[in-house]
Amino acid sequence: MNPTERTLQQQRIDFANSNFLATPLAGLIAWSVIGVAGLFLPIQYVVWTLFIATGSIVYLGMFISKFTGENFLDKTKPKNEFDQLFMFTVVQALLVYSIAIPFFLIDYSSLPLTVGILTGLMWVPFSWIIKHWVGLFHAIVRTITVMVLWYLFPEHRFVAIPFAIVGIYIITIIILKSRKKIQSENIESL
């Protein structure tokens, strides 16, 4: 084996050692913008805001990654198959608009439900990749919360759901930061 080649297990460890803040921060910002738009703008502009903001999360995450030390676009990093797998989950999240758009055309208020749940599903494989429960927590709590709020607040779906997702992102970021801190403390104690 070429000494520069790393096993999948080594690549997985390298991937899992990242702090994973850029993407959740991007999601937090995007859903905050949607929630604020829901408070102040007419519904047709809120709908456009939701489409544009959620569609921009990946690009915003790429930008933020330069400041979090993750730098998604760094060409000098060793190739990692799990980076590629993660990008496939991003593509998966974008493809779910093919479910959200037809329902939106029938009932515009379905948009926070469909986009809110479907784009959160990428957290499930993320949990498997890093061998940590945070992704399952995010996806399951997000799905249940969005569904419950969609039924409880039919007149405020474009406000209640985005701000709930923001809250879930905040908790997720706290978990990710504490995961990294515990991981560092465990390494130091070896």
PDB file of C-alpha atoms in Angstrom:
ATOM      1  CA  MET A   1       0.000   0.000   0.000  1.00  0.00           C
ATOM      2  CA  ASN A   2       1.251   3.442  -0.902  1.00  0.00           C
ATOM      3  CA  PRO A   3       2.172   5.306   2.335  1.00  0.00           C
ATOM      4  CA  THR A   4       0.178   8.338   1.198  1.00  0.00           C
ATOM      5  CA  GLU A   5      -2.999   6.245   0.833  1.00  0.00           C
ATOM      6  CA  ARG A   6      -5.181   6.165   3.914  1.00  0.00           C
ATOM      7  CA  THR A   7      -7.661   3.474   4.787  1.00  0.00           C
ATOM      8  CA  LEU A   8     -11.355   4.317   4.923  1.00  0.00           C
ATOM      9  CA  GLN A   9     -11.159   4.036   8.716  1.00  0.00           C
ATOM     10  CA  GLN A  10      -8.330   6.622   8.817  1.00  0.00           C
ATOM     11  CA  GLN A  11     -10.296   8.905   6.513  1.00  0.00           C
ATOM     12  CA  ARG A  12     -13.362   8.507   8.702  1.00  0.00           C
ATOM     13  CA  ILE A  13     -11.360   9.466  11.785  1.00  0.00           C
ATOM     14  CA  ASP A  14      -9.935  12.501   9.968  1.00  0.00           C
ATOM     15  CA  PHE A  15     -13.423  13.533   8.848  1.00  0.00           C
ATOM     16  CA  ALA A  16     -14.881  13.055  12.341  1.00  0.00           C
ATOM     17  CA  ASN A  17     -12.151  15.244  13.833  1.00  0.00           C
ATOM     18  CA  SER A  18     -13.556  18.336  12.146  1.00  0.00           C
ATOM     19  CA  ASN A  19     -15.575  20.765  14.251  1.00  0.00           C
ATOM     20  CA  PHE A  20     -18.568  20.819  11.829  1.00  0.00           C
ATOM     21  CA  LEU A  21     -19.662  24.349  12.601  1.00  0.00           C
ATOM     22  CA  ALA A  22     -19.845  25.928   9.136  1.00  0.00           C
ATOM     23  CA  THR A  23     -22.883  24.080   7.823  1.00  0.00           C
ATOM     24  CA  PRO A  24     -25.036  24.351  10.969  1.00  0.00           C
ATOM     25  CA  LEU A  25     -24.122  28.038  11.272  1.00  0.00           C
ATOM     26  CA  ALA A  26     -25.180  28.524   7.656  1.00  0.00           C
ATOM     27  CA  GLY A  27     -28.467  26.730   8.363  1.00  0.00           C
ATOM     28  CA  LEU A  28     -29.019  28.812  11.470  1.00  0.00           C
ATOM     29  CA  ILE A  29     -28.493  32.034   9.522  1.00  0.00           C
ATOM     30  CA  ALA A  30     -30.704  30.949   6.618  1.00  0.00           C
ATOM     31  CA  TRP A  31     -33.610  29.832   8.810  1.00  0.00           C
ATOM     32  CA  SER A  32     -33.280  33.003  10.927  1.00  0.00           C
ATOM     33  CA  VAL A  33     -33.665  35.089   7.783  1.00  0.00           C
ATOM     34  CA  ILE A  34     -36.746  33.046   6.839  1.00  0.00           C
ATOM     35  CA  GLY A  35     -38.274  33.510  10.299  1.00  0.00           C
ATOM     36  CA  VAL A  36     -37.682  37.260  10.260  1.00  0.00           C
ATOM     37  CA  ALA A  37     -39.116  37.470   6.745  1.00  0.00           C
ATOM     38  CA  GLY A  38     -42.167  35.575   8.022  1.00  0.00           C
ATOM     39  CA  LEU A  39     -42.663  38.218  10.678  1.00  0.00           C
ATOM     40  CA  PHE A  40     -42.511  41.245   8.388  1.00  0.00           C
ATOM     41  CA  LEU A  41     -42.961  40.444   4.701  1.00  0.00           C
ATOM     42  CA  PRO A  42     -45.987  39.545   2.586  1.00  0.00           C
ATOM     43  CA  ILE A  43     -46.258  35.790   2.014  1.00  0.00           C
ATOM     44  CA  GLN A  44     -45.072  35.837  -1.617  1.00  0.00           C
ATOM     45  CA  TYR A  45     -41.763  37.358  -0.483  1.00  0.00           C
ATOM     46  CA  VAL A  46     -41.482  34.935   2.435  1.00  0.00           C
ATOM     47  CA  VAL A  47     -41.861  32.017   0.021  1.00  0.00           C
ATOM     48  CA  TRP A  48     -39.071  33.379  -2.172  1.00  0.00           C
ATOM     49  CA  THR A  49     -36.964  34.007   0.910  1.00  0.00           C
ATOM     50  CA  LEU A  50     -37.415  30.385   1.990  1.00  0.00           C
ATOM     51  CA  PHE A  51     -36.413  29.036  -1.421  1.00  0.00           C
ATOM     52  CA  ILE A  52     -33.414  31.339  -1.776  1.00  0.00           C
ATOM     53  CA  ALA A  53     -32.187  31.066   1.823  1.00  0.00           C
ATOM     54  CA  THR A  54     -32.391  27.273   2.043  1.00  0.00           C
ATOM     55  CA  GLY A  55     -30.890  26.904  -1.425  1.00  0.00           C
ATOM     56  CA  SER A  56     -27.996  29.100  -0.318  1.00  0.00           C
ATOM     57  CA  ILE A  57     -27.075  27.129   2.810  1.00  0.00           C
ATOM     58  CA  VAL A  58     -24.401  25.091   1.043  1.00  0.00           C
ATOM     59  CA  TYR A  59     -22.776  28.216  -0.424  1.00  0.00           C
ATOM     60  CA  LEU A  60     -23.001  30.111   2.841  1.00  0.00           C
ATOM     61  CA  GLY A  61     -21.479  27.068   4.566  1.00  0.00           C
ATOM     62  CA  MET A  62     -18.571  27.104   2.099  1.00  0.00           C
ATOM     63  CA  PHE A  63     -17.971  30.770   2.894  1.00  0.00           C
ATOM     64  CA  ILE A  64     -18.239  30.305   6.664  1.00  0.00           C
ATOM     65  CA  SER A  65     -15.922  27.270   6.514  1.00  0.00           C
ATOM     66  CA  LYS A  66     -13.030  29.619   5.763  1.00  0.00           C
ATOM     67  CA  PHE A  67     -13.492  31.150   9.210  1.00  0.00           C
ATOM     68  CA  THR A  68     -14.175  27.954  11.178  1.00  0.00           C
ATOM     69  CA  GLY A  69     -11.005  26.199  10.030  1.00  0.00           C
ATOM     70  CA  GLU A  70     -12.945  23.673   7.946  1.00  0.00           C
ATOM     71  CA  ASN A  71     -12.318  25.347   4.559  1.00  0.00           C
ATOM     72  CA  PHE A  72     -14.421  23.081   2.341  1.00  0.00           C
ATOM     73  CA  LEU A  73     -12.716  24.356  -0.799  1.00  0.00           C
ATOM     74  CA  ASP A  74      -9.116  23.775   0.350  1.00  0.00           C
ATOM     75  CA  LYS A  75      -7.505  21.875  -2.532  1.00  0.00           C
ATOM     76  CA  THR A  76      -4.387  21.095  -0.470  1.00  0.00           C
ATOM     77  CA  LYS A  77      -6.233  18.841   2.010  1.00  0.00           C
ATOM     78  CA  PRO A  78      -5.743  15.112   1.491  1.00  0.00           C
ATOM     79  CA  LYS A  79      -8.613  13.492  -0.411  1.00  0.00           C
ATOM     80  CA  ASN A  80     -11.236  12.108   1.947  1.00  0.00           C
ATOM     81  CA  GLU A  81     -14.039   9.848   0.754  1.00  0.00           C
ATOM     82  CA  PHE A  82     -16.263  11.039   3.615  1.00  0.00           C
ATOM     83  CA  ASP A  83     -16.054  14.640   2.399  1.00  0.00           C
ATOM     84  CA  GLN A  84     -17.420  13.347  -0.877  1.00  0.00           C
ATOM     85  CA  LEU A  85     -20.127  11.323   0.908  1.00  0.00           C
ATOM     86  CA  PHE A  86     -21.113  14.431   2.863  1.00  0.00           C
ATOM     87  CA  MET A  87     -21.413  16.392  -0.385  1.00  0.00           C
ATOM     88  CA  PHE A  88     -23.685  13.641  -1.713  1.00  0.00           C
ATOM     89  CA  THR A  89     -25.946  14.216   1.307  1.00  0.00           C
ATOM     90  CA  VAL A  90     -26.042  17.897   0.339  1.00  0.00           C
ATOM     91  CA  VAL A  91     -27.115  16.925  -3.175  1.00  0.00           C
ATOM     92  CA  GLN A  92     -29.748  14.649  -1.600  1.00  0.00           C
ATOM     93  CA  ALA A  93     -31.067  17.582   0.423  1.00  0.00           C
ATOM     94  CA  LEU A  94     -31.315  19.710  -2.725  1.00  0.00           C
ATOM     95  CA  LEU A  95     -33.117  16.964  -4.643  1.00  0.00           C
ATOM     96  CA  VAL A  96     -35.922  16.900  -2.101  1.00  0.00           C
ATOM     97  CA  TYR A  97     -37.191  20.154  -3.548  1.00  0.00           C
ATOM     98  CA  SER A  98     -38.731  17.873  -6.182  1.00  0.00           C
ATOM     99  CA  ILE A  99     -41.108  16.758  -3.409  1.00  0.00           C
ATOM    100  CA  ALA A 100     -41.548  20.173  -1.819  1.00  0.00           C
ATOM    101  CA  ILE A 101     -42.343  22.148  -4.988  1.00  0.00           C
ATOM    102  CA  PRO A 102     -45.407  20.159  -6.154  1.00  0.00           C
ATOM    103  CA  PHE A 103     -46.942  20.339  -2.673  1.00  0.00           C
ATOM    104  CA  PHE A 104     -46.093  24.046  -2.509  1.00  0.00           C
ATOM    105  CA  LEU A 105     -47.971  24.587  -5.780  1.00  0.00           C
ATOM    106  CA  ILE A 106     -51.070  23.017  -4.210  1.00  0.00           C
ATOM    107  CA  ASP A 107     -50.699  24.601  -0.745  1.00  0.00           C
ATOM    108  CA  TYR A 108     -48.017  27.248  -0.260  1.00  0.00           C
ATOM    109  CA  SER A 109     -48.124  26.735   3.523  1.00  0.00           C
ATOM    110  CA  SER A 110     -46.699  23.220   3.055  1.00  0.00           C
ATOM    111  CA  LEU A 111     -43.305  24.736   2.267  1.00  0.00           C
ATOM    112  CA  PRO A 112     -41.959  25.106   5.832  1.00  0.00           C
ATOM    113  CA  LEU A 113     -43.081  21.531   6.549  1.00  0.00           C
ATOM    114  CA  THR A 114     -41.593  19.868   3.484  1.00  0.00           C
ATOM    115  CA  VAL A 115     -38.380  21.866   3.209  1.00  0.00           C
ATOM    116  CA  GLY A 116     -37.942  21.962   6.983  1.00  0.00           C
ATOM    117  CA  ILE A 117     -38.098  18.184   7.290  1.00  0.00           C
ATOM    118  CA  LEU A 118     -36.604  17.012   4.013  1.00  0.00           C
ATOM    119  CA  THR A 119     -33.476  19.173   4.111  1.00  0.00           C
ATOM    120  CA  GLY A 120     -32.847  18.042   7.687  1.00  0.00           C
ATOM    121  CA  LEU A 121     -32.589  14.393   6.653  1.00  0.00           C
ATOM    122  CA  MET A 122     -28.944  14.813   5.635  1.00  0.00           C
ATOM    123  CA  TRP A 123     -28.130  14.730   9.360  1.00  0.00           C
ATOM    124  CA  VAL A 124     -28.921  10.986   9.531  1.00  0.00           C
ATOM    125  CA  PRO A 125     -25.968   9.751   7.428  1.00  0.00           C
ATOM    126  CA  PHE A 126     -23.811  12.430   9.059  1.00  0.00           C
ATOM    127  CA  SER A 127     -24.438  10.744  12.418  1.00  0.00           C
ATOM    128  CA  TRP A 128     -23.289   7.418  11.005  1.00  0.00           C
ATOM    129  CA  ILE A 129     -20.165   8.923   9.459  1.00  0.00           C
ATOM    130  CA  ILE A 130     -18.936  10.559  12.667  1.00  0.00           C
ATOM    131  CA  LYS A 131     -20.274   7.808  14.954  1.00  0.00           C
ATOM    132  CA  HIS A 132     -22.105  10.299  17.148  1.00  0.00           C
ATOM    133  CA  TRP A 133     -25.786  10.728  17.970  1.00  0.00           C
ATOM    134  CA  VAL A 134     -25.933  14.473  17.211  1.00  0.00           C
ATOM    135  CA  GLY A 135     -27.132  13.972  13.629  1.00  0.00           C
ATOM    136  CA  LEU A 136     -29.901  11.600  14.672  1.00  0.00           C
ATOM    137  CA  PHE A 137     -30.902  14.044  17.397  1.00  0.00           C
ATOM    138  CA  HIS A 138     -31.046  16.902  14.898  1.00  0.00           C
ATOM    139  CA  ALA A 139     -33.023  14.999  12.247  1.00  0.00           C
ATOM    140  CA  ILE A 140     -35.499  13.329  14.612  1.00  0.00           C
ATOM    141  CA  VAL A 141     -36.178  16.359  16.824  1.00  0.00           C
ATOM    142  CA  ARG A 142     -36.412  18.590  13.775  1.00  0.00           C
ATOM    143  CA  THR A 143     -38.875  16.272  12.016  1.00  0.00           C
ATOM    144  CA  ILE A 144     -41.145  15.907  15.039  1.00  0.00           C
ATOM    145  CA  THR A 145     -40.977  19.599  15.952  1.00  0.00           C
ATOM    146  CA  VAL A 146     -41.686  20.821  12.429  1.00  0.00           C
ATOM    147  CA  MET A 147     -44.612  18.439  12.033  1.00  0.00           C
ATOM    148  CA  VAL A 148     -46.144  19.366  15.394  1.00  0.00           C
ATOM    149  CA  LEU A 149     -45.734  23.111  14.791  1.00  0.00           C
ATOM    150  CA  TRP A 150     -47.204  22.811  11.313  1.00  0.00           C
ATOM    151  CA  TYR A 151     -50.406  21.447  12.867  1.00  0.00           C
ATOM    152  CA  LEU A 152     -50.434  23.669  15.972  1.00  0.00           C
ATOM    153  CA  PHE A 153     -49.787  27.018  14.284  1.00  0.00           C
ATOM    154  CA  PRO A 154     -51.385  26.984  10.815  1.00  0.00           C
ATOM    155  CA  GLU A 155     -51.435  30.788  10.632  1.00  0.00           C
ATOM    156  CA  HIS A 156     -47.790  31.119  11.733  1.00  0.00           C
ATOM    157  CA  ARG A 157     -46.052  28.292   9.872  1.00  0.00           C
ATOM    158  CA  PHE A 158     -43.525  30.611   8.235  1.00  0.00           C
ATOM    159  CA  VAL A 159     -42.477  31.986  11.632  1.00  0.00           C
ATOM    160  CA  ALA A 160     -42.867  29.178  14.186  1.00  0.00           C
ATOM    161  CA  ILE A 161     -41.181  26.497  12.087  1.00  0.00           C
ATOM    162  CA  PRO A 162     -38.124  28.532  11.006  1.00  0.00           C
ATOM    163  CA  PHE A 163     -37.459  29.751  14.547  1.00  0.00           C
ATOM    164  CA  ALA A 164     -37.870  26.221  15.917  1.00  0.00           C
ATOM    165  CA  ILE A 165     -35.304  25.006  13.382  1.00  0.00           C
ATOM    166  CA  VAL A 166     -32.996  27.831  14.512  1.00  0.00           C
ATOM    167  CA  GLY A 167     -33.383  26.612  18.096  1.00  0.00           C
ATOM    168  CA  ILE A 168     -32.527  23.067  17.036  1.00  0.00           C
ATOM    169  CA  TYR A 169     -29.457  24.360  15.202  1.00  0.00           C
ATOM    170  CA  ILE A 170     -28.338  26.203  18.340  1.00  0.00           C
ATOM    171  CA  ILE A 171     -28.636  23.011  20.399  1.00  0.00           C
ATOM    172  CA  THR A 172     -26.863  21.044  17.663  1.00  0.00           C
ATOM    173  CA  ILE A 173     -23.981  23.536  17.571  1.00  0.00           C
ATOM    174  CA  ILE A 174     -23.643  23.336  21.358  1.00  0.00           C
ATOM    175  CA  ILE A 175     -23.540  19.525  21.139  1.00  0.00           C
ATOM    176  CA  LEU A 176     -20.970  19.649  18.338  1.00  0.00           C
ATOM    177  CA  LYS A 177     -18.782  22.073  20.299  1.00  0.00           C
ATOM    178  CA  SER A 178     -19.002  19.980  23.479  1.00  0.00           C
ATOM    179  CA  ARG A 179     -18.314  16.816  21.441  1.00  0.00           C
ATOM    180  CA  LYS A 180     -15.151  18.401  20.127  1.00  0.00           C
ATOM    181  CA  LYS A 181     -14.140  19.588  23.610  1.00  0.00           C
ATOM    182  CA  ILE A 182     -14.711  16.128  25.149  1.00  0.00           C
ATOM    183  CA  GLN A 183     -12.837  14.556  22.248  1.00  0.00           C
ATOM    184  CA  SER A 184      -9.879  16.912  22.845  1.00  0.00           C
ATOM    185  CA  GLU A 185      -9.883  16.195  26.588  1.00  0.00           C
ATOM    186  CA  ASN A 186      -9.903  12.442  25.921  1.00  0.00           C
ATOM    187  CA  ILE A 187      -6.934  12.773  23.555  1.00  0.00           C
ATOM    188  CA  GLU A 188      -5.021  14.898  26.087  1.00  0.00           C
ATOM    189  CA  SER A 189      -5.616  12.335  28.847  1.00  0.00           C
ATOM    190  CA  LEU A 190      -4.024   9.524  26.818  1.00  0.00           C
TER     191      LEU A 190
END
